[in-house]
Short mmCIF file of C-alpha atoms in Angstrom, two decimals:
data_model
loop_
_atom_site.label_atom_id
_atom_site.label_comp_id
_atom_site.label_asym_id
_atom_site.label_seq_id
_atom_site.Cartn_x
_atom_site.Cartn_y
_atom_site.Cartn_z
CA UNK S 1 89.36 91.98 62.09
CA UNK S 2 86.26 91.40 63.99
CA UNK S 3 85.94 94.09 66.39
CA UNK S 4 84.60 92.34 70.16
CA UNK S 5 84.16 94.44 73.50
CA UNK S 6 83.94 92.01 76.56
CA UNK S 7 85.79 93.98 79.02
CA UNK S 8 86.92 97.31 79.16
CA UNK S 9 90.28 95.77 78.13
CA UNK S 10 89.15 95.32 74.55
CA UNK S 11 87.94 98.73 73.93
CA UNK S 12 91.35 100.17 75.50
CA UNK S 13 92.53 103.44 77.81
CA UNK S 14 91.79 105.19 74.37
CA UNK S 15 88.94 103.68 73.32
CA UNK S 16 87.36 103.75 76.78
CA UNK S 17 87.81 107.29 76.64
CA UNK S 18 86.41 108.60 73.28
CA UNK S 19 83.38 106.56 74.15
CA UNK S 20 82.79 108.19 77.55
CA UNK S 21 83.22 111.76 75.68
CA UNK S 22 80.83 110.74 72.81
CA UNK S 23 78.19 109.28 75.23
CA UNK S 24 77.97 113.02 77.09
CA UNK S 25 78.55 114.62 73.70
CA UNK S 26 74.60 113.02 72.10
CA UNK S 27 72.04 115.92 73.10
CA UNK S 28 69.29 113.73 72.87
CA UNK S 29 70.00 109.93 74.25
CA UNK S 30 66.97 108.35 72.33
CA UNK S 31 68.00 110.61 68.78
CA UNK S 32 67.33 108.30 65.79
CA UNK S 33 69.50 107.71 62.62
CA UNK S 34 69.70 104.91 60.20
CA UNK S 35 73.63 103.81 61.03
CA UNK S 36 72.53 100.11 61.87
CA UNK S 37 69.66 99.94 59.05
CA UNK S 38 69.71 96.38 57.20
CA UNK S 39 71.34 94.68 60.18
CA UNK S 40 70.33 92.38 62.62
CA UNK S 41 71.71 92.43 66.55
CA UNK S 42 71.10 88.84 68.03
CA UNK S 43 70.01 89.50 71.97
CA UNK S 44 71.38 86.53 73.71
CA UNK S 45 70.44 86.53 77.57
CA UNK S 46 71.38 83.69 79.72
CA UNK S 47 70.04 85.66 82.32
CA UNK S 48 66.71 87.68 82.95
CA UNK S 49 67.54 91.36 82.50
CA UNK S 50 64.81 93.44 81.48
CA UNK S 51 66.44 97.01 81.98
CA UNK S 52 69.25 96.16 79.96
CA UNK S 53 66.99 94.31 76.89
CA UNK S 54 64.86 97.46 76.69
CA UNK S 55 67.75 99.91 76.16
CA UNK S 56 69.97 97.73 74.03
CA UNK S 57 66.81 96.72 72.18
CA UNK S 58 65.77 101.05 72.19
CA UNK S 59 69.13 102.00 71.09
CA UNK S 60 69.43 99.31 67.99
CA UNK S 61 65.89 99.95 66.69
CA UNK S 62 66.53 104.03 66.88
CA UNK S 63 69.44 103.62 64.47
CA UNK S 64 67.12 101.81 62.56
CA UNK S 65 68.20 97.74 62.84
CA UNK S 66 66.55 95.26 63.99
CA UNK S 67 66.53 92.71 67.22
CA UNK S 68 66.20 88.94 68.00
CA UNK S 69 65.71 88.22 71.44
CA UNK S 70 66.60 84.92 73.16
CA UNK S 71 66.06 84.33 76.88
CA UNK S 72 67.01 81.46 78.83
CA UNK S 73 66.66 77.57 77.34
CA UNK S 74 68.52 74.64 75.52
CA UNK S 75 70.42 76.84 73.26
CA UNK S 76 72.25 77.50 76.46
CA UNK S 77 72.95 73.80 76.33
CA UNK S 78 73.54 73.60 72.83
CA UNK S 79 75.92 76.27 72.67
CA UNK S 80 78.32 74.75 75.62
CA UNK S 81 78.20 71.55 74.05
CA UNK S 82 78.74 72.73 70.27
CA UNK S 83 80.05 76.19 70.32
CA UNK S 84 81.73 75.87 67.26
CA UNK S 85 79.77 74.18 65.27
CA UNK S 86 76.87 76.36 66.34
CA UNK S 87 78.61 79.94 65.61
CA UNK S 88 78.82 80.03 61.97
CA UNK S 89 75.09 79.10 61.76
CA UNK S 90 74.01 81.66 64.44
CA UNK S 91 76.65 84.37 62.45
CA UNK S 92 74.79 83.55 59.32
CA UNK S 93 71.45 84.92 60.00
CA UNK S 94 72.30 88.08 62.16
CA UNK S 95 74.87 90.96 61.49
CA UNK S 96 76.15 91.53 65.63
CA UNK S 97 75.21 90.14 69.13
CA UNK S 98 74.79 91.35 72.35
CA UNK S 99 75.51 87.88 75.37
CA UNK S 100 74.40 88.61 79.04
CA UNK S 101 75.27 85.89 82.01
CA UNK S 102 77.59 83.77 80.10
CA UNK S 103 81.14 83.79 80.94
CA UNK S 104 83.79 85.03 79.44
CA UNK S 105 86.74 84.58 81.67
CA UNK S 106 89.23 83.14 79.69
CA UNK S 107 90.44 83.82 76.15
CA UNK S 108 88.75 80.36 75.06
CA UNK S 109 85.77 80.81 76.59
CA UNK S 110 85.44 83.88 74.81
CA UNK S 111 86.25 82.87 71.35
CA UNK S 112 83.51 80.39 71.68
CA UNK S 113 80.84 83.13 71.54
CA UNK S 114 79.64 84.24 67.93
CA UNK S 115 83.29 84.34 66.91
CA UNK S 116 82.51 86.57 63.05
CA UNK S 117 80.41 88.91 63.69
CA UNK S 118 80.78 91.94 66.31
CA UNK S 119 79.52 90.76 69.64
CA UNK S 120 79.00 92.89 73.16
CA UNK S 121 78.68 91.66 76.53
CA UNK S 122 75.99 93.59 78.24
CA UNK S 123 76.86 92.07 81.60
CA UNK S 124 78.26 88.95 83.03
CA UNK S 125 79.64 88.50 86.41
CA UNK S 126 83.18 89.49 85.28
CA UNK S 127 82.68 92.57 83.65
CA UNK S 128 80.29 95.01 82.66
CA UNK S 129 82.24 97.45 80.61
CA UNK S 130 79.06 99.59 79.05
CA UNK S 131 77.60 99.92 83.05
CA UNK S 132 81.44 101.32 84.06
CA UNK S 133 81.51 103.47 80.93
CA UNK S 134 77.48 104.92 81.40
CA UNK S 135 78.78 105.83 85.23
CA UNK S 136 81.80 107.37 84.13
CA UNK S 137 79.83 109.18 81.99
CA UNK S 138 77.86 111.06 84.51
CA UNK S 139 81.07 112.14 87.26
CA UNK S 140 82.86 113.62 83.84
CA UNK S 141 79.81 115.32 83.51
CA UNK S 142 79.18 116.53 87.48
CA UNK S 143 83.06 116.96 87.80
CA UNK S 144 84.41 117.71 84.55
CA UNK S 145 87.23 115.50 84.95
CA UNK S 146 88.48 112.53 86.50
CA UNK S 147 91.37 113.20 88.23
CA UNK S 148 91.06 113.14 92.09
CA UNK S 149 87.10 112.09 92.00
CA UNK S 150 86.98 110.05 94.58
CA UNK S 151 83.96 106.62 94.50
CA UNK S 152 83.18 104.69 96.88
CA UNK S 153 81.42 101.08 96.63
CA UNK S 154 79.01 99.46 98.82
CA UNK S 155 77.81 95.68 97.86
CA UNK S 156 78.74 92.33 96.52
CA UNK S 157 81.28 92.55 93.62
CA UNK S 158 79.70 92.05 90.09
CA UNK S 159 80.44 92.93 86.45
CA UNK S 160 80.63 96.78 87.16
CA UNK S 161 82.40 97.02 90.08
CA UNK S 162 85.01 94.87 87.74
CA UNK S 163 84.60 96.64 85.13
CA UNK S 164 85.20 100.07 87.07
CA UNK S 165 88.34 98.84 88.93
CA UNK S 166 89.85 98.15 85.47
CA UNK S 167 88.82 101.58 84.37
CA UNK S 168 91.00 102.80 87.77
CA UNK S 169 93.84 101.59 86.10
CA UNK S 170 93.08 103.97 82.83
CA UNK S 171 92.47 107.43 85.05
CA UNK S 172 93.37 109.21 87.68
CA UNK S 173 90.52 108.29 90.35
CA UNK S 174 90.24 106.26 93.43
CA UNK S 175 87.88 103.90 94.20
CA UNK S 176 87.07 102.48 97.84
CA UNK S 177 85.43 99.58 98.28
CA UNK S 178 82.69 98.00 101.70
CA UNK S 179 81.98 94.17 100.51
CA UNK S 180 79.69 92.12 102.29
CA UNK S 181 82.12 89.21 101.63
CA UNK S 182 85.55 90.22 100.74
CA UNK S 183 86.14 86.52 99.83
CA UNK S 184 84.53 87.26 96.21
CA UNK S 185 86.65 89.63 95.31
CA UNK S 186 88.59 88.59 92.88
CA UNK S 187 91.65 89.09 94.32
CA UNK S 188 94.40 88.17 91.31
CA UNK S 189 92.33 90.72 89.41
CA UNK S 190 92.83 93.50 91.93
CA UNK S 191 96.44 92.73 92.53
CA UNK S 192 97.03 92.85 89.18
CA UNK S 193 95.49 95.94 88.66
CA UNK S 194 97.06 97.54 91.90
CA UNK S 195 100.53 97.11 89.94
CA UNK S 196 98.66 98.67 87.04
CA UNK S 197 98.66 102.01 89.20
CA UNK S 198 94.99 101.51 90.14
CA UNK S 199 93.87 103.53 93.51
CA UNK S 200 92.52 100.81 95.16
CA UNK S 201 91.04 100.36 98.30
CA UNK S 202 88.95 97.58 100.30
CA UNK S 203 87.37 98.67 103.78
CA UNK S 204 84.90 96.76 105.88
CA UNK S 205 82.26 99.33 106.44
CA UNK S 206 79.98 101.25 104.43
CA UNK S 207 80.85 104.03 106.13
CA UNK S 208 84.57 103.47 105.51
CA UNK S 209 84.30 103.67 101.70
CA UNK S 210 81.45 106.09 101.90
CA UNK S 211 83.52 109.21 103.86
CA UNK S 212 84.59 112.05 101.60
CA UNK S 213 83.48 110.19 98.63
CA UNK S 214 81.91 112.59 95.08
CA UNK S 215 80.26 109.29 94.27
CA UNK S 216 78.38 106.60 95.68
CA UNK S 217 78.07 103.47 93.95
CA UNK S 218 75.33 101.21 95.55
CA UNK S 219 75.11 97.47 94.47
CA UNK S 220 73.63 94.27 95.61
CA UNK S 221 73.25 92.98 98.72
CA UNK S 222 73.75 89.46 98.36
CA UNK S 223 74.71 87.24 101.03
CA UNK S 224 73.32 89.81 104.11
CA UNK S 225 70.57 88.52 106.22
CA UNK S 226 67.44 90.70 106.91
CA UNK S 227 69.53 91.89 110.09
CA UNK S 228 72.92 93.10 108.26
CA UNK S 229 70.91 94.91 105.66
CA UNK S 230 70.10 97.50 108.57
CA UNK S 231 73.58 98.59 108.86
CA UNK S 232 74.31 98.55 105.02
CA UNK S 233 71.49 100.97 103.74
CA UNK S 234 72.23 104.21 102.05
CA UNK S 235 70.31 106.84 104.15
CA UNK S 236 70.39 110.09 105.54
CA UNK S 237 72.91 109.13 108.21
CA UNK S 238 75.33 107.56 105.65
CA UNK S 239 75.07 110.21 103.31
CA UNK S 240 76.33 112.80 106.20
CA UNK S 241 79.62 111.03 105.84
CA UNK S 242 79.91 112.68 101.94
CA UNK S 243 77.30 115.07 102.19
CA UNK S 244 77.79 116.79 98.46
CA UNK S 245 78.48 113.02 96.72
CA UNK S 246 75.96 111.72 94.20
CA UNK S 247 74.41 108.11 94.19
CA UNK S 248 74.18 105.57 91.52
CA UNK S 249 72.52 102.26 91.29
CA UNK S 250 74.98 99.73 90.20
CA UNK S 251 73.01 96.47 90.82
CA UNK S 252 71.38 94.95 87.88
CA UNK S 253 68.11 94.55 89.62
CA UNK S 254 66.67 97.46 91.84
CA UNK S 255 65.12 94.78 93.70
CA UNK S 256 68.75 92.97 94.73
CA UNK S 257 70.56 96.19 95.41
CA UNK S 258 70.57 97.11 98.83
CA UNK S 259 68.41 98.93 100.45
CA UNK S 260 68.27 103.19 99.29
CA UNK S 261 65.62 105.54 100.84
CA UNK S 262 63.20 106.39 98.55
CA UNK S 263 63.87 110.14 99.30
CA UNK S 264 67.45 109.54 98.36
CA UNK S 265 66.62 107.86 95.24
CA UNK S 266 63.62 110.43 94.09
CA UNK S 267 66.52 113.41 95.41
CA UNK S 268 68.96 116.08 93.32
CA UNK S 269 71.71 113.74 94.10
CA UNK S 270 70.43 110.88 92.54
CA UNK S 271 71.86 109.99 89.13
CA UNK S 272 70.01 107.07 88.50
CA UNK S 273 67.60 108.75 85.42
CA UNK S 274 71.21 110.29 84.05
CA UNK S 275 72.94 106.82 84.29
CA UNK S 276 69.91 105.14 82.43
CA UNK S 277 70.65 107.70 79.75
CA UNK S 278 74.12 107.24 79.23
CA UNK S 279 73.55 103.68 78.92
CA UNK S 280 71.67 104.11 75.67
CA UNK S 281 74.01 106.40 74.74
CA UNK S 282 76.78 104.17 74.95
CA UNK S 283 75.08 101.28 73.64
CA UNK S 284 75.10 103.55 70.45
CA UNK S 285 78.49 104.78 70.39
CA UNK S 286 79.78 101.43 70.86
CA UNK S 287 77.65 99.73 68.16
CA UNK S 288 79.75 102.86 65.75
CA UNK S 289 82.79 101.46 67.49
CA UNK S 290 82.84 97.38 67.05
CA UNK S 291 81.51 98.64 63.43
CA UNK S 292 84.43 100.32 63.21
CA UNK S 293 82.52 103.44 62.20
CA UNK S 294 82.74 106.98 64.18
CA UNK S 295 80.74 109.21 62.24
CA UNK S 296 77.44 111.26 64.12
CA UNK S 297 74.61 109.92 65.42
#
């Protein structure tokens, strides 16, 4: 069977797990070995992304394989109008894929994609399950467990905030979200998950989710005007409301996110280096996983 990770969902509580524990357990995040040697990981992007090519592109050429890299254009087109006629051609010529920015919300939809050969969704605005997985990564690491961290979320909802509220429903940890627009939400998703046993929470201010939170997870500011931004940026006067919690970036694009004092993002509580590294590190372990191998880097 033709292993696929989408969401979080496909990988499992389990699964989810082992690859958070082997992502902090690789010494060296850009360590090279020949596991994907011979094979070919197709790098389909419906959207620009140039963080996440260069260290899904980094972590299959320091196993040793090789990349093909397809930005935006008809194929886009081609592959809505002929998805299956297209996939054994495309499965042909390459051994896995990586999508970004196409959906995958439904069961169909996600079928269409590359349907027999391993495929990963790097992000897409319904999940982000390697994001959630790199962040998870670095509060095991800063609290050594997961049980009572408390995170709070400030921004729009995207990928990883989905990805992470699914993740609530795996372990013991709360997360507190401030959106801009609470109308986004996906709200049969956090029902859902709320039944799950997911510690769930939606406030209205930043400083709401922010109080007594260990981490702070800042994403994009999409839909504020110049004006709102003001009260929504992580600064020194935020931070006073969880004055030992660490910040990560969890908006695709630095230049989207909302607005983070240089200070705070240069600062000792700044994980954004550590969550860069954990991405390539999970990008690695999770290539061993849809191969259905778990042997050492």
């Amino acid at each position: 069977m033709v292993r696929r990770v989408f969401t979080l969902q496909d990988l499992g509580q389990a699964g989810t797990w082992l690859l958070m524990q082997q992502a902090n357990g690789i010494p060296d995040p850009r360590g090279r070995s020949s596991f994907m040697a011979g094979r070919t990981a197709l790098l389909m992007f419906a959207e620009d992304g140039l963080a996440d090519r260069l260290c899904v592109t980094a972590a299959v050429r320091q196993m040793g394989g090789q990349v093909v890299y397809v930005s935006q254009g008809r194929w886009l087109e081609d592959m809505r109008r002929f998805p299956i006629e297209l996939s054994p051609i495309y499965d042909y010529y390459v051994d896995c894929a990586y999508i970004m920015g196409l959906s995958i919300r439904s069961a169909q939809e996600k079928e269409k994609y590359l349907s027999r050969i391993p495929t990963i969704n790097i992000s897409s605005l319904e999940a982000s399950p390697a994001h959630a997985i790199a962040n998870l990564a670095c509060m095991l690491r800063f609290s050594g467990r997961l049980e009572g961290v408390r995170v709070a979320w400030m921004g729009a909802p995207n990928g990883t905030l989905y990805s992470l509220m699914q993740a609530a429903a795996y372990f013991p940890f709360s997360l507190r979200m401030a959106l801009p627009d609470t109308s986004r939400l996906d709200r049969n998703l956090f029902d859902a998950l709320i039944r799950d046993g997911a510690r769930l929470e939606v406030v209205e201010q930043a400083v709401e989710a922010v109080s007594g939170a260990d981490y702070v997870c800042v994403g994009c500011g999409e839909g504020l005007t110049t004006a709102q931004l003001s009260q929504w940026q992580m600064d020194g006067s935020l931070l006073e409301h969880a004055p030992g919690a660490y910040v990560m970036i969890t908006s695709r694009n630095i230049a989207e996110t909302l607005p983070v004092l240089p200070q705070i993002l240069e600062g000792p509580r700044s994980l954004v280096l550590l969550q860069s590294e954990n991405l390539l590190r999970v990008h690695k372990r999770m290539l061993h996983w849809v191969f259905e191998e778990n042997g050492e880097d």
